[in-house]
Short mmCIF file of C-alpha atoms in Angstrom, two decimals:
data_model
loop_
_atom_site.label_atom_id
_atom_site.label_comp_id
_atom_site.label_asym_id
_atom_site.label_seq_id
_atom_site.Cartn_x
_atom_site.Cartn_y
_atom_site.Cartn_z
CA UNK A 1 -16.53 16.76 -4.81
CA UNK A 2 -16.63 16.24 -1.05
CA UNK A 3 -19.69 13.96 -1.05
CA UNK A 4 -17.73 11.87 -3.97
CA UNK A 5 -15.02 11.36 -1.92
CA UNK A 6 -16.97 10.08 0.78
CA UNK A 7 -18.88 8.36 -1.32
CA UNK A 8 -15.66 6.50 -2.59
CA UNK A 9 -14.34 6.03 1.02
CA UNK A 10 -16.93 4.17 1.80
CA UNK A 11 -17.15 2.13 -1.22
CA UNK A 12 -13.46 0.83 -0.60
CA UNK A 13 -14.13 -0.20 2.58
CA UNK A 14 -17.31 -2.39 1.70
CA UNK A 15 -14.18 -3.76 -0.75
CA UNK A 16 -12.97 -6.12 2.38
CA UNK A 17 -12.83 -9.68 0.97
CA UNK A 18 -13.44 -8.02 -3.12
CA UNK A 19 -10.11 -6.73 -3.42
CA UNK A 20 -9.83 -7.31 -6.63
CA UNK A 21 -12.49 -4.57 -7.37
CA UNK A 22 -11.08 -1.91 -5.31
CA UNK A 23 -9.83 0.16 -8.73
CA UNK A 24 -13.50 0.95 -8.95
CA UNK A 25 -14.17 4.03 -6.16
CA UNK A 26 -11.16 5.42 -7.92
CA UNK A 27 -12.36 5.92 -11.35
CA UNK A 28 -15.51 7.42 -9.72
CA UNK A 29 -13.58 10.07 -8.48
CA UNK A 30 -10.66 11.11 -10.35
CA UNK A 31 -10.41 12.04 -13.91
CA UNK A 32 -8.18 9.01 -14.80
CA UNK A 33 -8.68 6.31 -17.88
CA UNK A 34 -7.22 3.86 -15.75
CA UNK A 35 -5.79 2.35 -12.45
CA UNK A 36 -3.75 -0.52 -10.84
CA UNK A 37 -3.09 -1.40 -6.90
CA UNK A 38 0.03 -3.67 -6.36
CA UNK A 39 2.46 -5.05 -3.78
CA UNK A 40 5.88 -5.19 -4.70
CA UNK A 41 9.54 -4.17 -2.86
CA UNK A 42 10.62 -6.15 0.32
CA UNK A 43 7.84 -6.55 2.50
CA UNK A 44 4.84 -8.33 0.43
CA UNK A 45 5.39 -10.35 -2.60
CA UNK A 46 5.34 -8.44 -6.16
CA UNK A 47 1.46 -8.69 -6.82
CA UNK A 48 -1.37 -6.58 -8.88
CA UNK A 49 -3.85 -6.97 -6.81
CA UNK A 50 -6.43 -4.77 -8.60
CA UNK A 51 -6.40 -3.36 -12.35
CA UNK A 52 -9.18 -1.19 -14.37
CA UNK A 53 -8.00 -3.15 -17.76
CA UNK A 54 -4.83 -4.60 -19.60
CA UNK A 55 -3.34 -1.24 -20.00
CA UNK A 56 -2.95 -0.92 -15.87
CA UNK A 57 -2.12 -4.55 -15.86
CA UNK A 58 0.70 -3.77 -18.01
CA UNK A 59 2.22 -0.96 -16.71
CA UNK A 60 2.31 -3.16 -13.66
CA UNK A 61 3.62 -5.81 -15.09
CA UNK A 62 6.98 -3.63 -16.52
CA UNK A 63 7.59 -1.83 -13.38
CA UNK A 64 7.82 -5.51 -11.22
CA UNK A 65 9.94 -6.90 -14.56
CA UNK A 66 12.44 -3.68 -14.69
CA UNK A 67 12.15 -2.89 -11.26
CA UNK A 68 11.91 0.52 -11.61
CA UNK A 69 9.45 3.17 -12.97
CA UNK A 70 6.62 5.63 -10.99
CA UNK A 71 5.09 2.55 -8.78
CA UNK A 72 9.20 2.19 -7.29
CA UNK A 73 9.76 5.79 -6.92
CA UNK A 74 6.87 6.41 -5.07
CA UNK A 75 7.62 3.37 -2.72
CA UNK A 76 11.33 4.20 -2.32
CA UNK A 77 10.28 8.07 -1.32
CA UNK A 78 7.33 7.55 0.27
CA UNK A 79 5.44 10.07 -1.97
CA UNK A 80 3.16 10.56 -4.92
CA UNK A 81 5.08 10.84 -8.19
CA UNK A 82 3.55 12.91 -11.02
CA UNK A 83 4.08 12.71 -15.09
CA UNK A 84 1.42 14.74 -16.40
CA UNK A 85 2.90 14.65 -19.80
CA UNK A 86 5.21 11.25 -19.50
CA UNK A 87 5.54 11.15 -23.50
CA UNK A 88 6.83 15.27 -24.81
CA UNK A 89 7.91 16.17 -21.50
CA UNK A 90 8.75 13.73 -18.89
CA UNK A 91 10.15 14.80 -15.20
CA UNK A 92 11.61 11.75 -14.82
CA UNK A 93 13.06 9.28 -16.92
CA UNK A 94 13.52 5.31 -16.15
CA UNK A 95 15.80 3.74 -18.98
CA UNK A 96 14.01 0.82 -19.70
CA UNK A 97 10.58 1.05 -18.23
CA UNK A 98 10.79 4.71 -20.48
CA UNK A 99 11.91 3.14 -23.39
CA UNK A 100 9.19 -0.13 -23.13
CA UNK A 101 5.85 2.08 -23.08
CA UNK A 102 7.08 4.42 -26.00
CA UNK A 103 4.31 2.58 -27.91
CA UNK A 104 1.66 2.73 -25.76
CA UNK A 105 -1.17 4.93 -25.41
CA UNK A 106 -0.60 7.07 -22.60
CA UNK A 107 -0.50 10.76 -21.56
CA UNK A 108 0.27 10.89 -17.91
CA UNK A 109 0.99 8.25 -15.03
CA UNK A 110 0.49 9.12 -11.41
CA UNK A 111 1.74 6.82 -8.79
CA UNK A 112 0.96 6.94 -4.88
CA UNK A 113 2.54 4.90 -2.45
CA UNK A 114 0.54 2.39 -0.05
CA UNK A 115 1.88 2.37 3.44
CA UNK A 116 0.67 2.02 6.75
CA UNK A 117 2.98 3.40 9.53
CA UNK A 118 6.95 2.19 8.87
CA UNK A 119 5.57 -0.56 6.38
CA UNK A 120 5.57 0.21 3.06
CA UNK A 121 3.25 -2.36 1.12
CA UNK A 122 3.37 -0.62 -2.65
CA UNK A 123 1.75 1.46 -4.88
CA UNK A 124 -1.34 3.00 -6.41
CA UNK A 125 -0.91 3.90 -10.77
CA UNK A 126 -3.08 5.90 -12.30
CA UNK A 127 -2.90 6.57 -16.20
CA UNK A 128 -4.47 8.69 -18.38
CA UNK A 129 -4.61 8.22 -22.51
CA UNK A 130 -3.78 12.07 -23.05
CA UNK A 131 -1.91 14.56 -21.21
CA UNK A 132 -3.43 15.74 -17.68
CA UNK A 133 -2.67 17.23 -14.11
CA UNK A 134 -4.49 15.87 -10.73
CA UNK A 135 -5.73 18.78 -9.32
CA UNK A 136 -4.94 19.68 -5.57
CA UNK A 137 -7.86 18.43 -4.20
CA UNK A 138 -7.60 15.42 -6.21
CA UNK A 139 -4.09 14.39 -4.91
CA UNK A 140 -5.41 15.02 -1.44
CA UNK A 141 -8.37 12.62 -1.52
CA UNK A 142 -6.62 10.19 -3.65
CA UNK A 143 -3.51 9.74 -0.84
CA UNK A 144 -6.42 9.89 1.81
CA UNK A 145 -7.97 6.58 -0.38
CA UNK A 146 -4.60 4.97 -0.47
CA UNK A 147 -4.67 4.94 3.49
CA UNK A 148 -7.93 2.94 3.11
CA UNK A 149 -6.31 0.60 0.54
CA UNK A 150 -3.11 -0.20 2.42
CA UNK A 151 -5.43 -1.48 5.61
CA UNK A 152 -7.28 -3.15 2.99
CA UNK A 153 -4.43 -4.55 1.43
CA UNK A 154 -2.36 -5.54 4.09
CA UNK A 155 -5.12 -7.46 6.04
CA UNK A 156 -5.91 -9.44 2.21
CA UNK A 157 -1.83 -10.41 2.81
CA UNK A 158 -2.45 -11.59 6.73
CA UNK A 159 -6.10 -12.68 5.96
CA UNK A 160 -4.48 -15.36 2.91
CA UNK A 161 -1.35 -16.09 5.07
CA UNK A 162 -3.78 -17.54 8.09
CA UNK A 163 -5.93 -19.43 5.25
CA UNK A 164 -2.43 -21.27 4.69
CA UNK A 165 -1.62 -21.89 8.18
CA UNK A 166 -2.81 -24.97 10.52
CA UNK A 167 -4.24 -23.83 14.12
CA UNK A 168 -5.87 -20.67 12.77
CA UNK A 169 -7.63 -21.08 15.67
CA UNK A 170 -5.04 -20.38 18.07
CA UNK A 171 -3.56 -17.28 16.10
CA UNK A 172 -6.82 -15.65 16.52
CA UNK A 173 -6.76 -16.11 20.36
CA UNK A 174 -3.88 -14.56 20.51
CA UNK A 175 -5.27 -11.36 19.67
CA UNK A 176 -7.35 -11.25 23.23
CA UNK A 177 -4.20 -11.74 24.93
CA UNK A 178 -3.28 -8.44 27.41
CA UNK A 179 0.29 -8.40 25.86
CA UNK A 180 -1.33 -7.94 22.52
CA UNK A 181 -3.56 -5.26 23.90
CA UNK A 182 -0.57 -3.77 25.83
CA UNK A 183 1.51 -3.79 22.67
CA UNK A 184 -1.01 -1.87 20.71
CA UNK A 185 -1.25 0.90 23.00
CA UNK A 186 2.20 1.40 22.94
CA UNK A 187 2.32 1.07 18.86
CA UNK A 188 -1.02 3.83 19.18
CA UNK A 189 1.07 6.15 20.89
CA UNK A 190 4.64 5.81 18.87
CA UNK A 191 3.03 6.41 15.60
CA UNK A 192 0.27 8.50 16.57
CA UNK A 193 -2.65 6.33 14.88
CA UNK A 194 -5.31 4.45 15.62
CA UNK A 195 -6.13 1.39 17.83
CA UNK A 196 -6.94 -0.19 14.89
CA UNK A 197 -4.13 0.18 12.33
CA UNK A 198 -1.69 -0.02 15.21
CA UNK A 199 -2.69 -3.75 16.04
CA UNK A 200 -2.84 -4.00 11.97
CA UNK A 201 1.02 -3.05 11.99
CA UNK A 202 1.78 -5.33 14.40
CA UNK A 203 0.15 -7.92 12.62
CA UNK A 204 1.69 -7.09 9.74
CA UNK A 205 5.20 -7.20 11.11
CA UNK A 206 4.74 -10.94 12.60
CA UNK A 207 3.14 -11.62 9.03
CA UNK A 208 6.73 -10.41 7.00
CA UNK A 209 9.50 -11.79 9.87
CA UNK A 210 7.37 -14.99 10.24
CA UNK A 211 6.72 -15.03 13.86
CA UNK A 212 3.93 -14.96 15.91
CA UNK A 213 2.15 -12.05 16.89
CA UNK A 214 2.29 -12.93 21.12
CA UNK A 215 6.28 -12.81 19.83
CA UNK A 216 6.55 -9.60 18.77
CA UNK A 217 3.61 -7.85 21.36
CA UNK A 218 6.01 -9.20 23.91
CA UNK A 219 9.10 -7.46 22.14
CA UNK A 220 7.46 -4.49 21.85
CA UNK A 221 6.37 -4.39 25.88
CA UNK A 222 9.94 -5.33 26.23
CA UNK A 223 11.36 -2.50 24.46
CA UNK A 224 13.55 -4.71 22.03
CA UNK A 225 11.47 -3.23 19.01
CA UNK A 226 9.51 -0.08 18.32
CA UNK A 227 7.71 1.35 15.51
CA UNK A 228 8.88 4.71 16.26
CA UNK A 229 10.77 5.87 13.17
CA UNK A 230 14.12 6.51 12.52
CA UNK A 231 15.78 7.44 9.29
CA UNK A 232 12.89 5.74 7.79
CA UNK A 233 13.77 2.64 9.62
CA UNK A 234 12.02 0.62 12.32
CA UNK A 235 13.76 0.64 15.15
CA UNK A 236 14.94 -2.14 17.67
CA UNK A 237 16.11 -5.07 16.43
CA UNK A 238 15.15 -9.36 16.99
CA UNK A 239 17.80 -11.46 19.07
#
């Protein structure tokens, strides 16, 4: 099961660029009929990004309609939500988005969260046809994959954003800047991550206030904003 999960890892992250296939490590894996990876909520636009077939597409589809369901609850808490048997004996029950799949073909829904430090990006569903549990091991690796998919997903967002944007040029210089490099240590050090996802957050954060990233490195150096957080809030605030 180990060398699957590796084998998975690094399948997703050859996905860079082919997001739209990155559903297919996770049917390798897990023992799942089907699975969707969307943005929704406040920070990235509501978006299926990925989907294993029209069933995923659907459920996706509801949950940004009705704005609530197992893709929102796992958002909003910031952990995996579990229906192994969403049709005799549900945990949890949404109204409408309940009510709309009473038809469908399903047995259990699974739904992990995509986040990468204080951003929260949206949401990993998995389905399966007939009642089912994910096992312990498989609701480790599978949150350990949704790490890899929120990087992936959140530098798709940025990556498309630049695309749009004249003087792409000049955003990329900005990333050699010492600020920048300056600001991600200090990001690397409040969240306790890597070099890497740290500058990815900041990124991310000029990417969903619309401001440049020298802007916010130079807030962050400043002390007027931190990741560090709070209440499950970023701290600091813009003036």
């Amino acid at each position: 099961m180990r060398d699957q999960f590796a084998v998975a890892e690094k399948a997703l992250s050859a996905l860079a660029g082919s997001e739209s296939r990155l559903f297919e490590p996770f049917l390798g894996v897990l023992p799942v009929d089907g699975v969707s990876i969307s943005t929704f909520g406040d920070f990235l636009p509501d978006e299926t990004i990925s989907a294993s077939d029209a069933q995923s597409m659907r459920l996706d589809e509801l949950q940004f309609d009705l704005g609530e369901g197992p893709s929102w609850d796992a958002l909003e808490t910031g952990a995996p939500v579990f229906e192994p048997n969403i049709r005799e004996r549900p945990n949890r029950v949404w109204p409408a988005f309940s009510e709309a799949i009473i038809a469908d073909d399903l047995g259990a829904l699974f739904a992990f969260p995509l986040s990468l430090g204080p951003l929260r990006i949206g949401a990993i569903d998995l389905y399966t046809s007939r009642p089912s549990h994910l096992s312990d091991l498989n609701i480790q690796h599978t949150a350990a994959l949704a790490t890899v998919v929120s990087r992936l997903v959140l530098a798709r967002a940025i990556r498309l954003s630049q695309s749009e944007i004249k003087g792409e040029t000049d955003t990329r210089k900005q990333f050699s800047r010492r600020e920048v490099h300056q600001a991600t240590g200090m990001v690397l050090a409040q969240l306790g991550i890597s070099a890497l996802d740290a500058r990815l957050i900041i990124q991310g954060h000029a990417f969903a206030v619309g401001r440049s990233v020298q802007e916010i490195a130079e807030e962050i150096i400043d002390r007027r904003l931190t990741f560090a957080v709070n209440e499950n809030q970023i701290e600091g605030s813009h003036d």
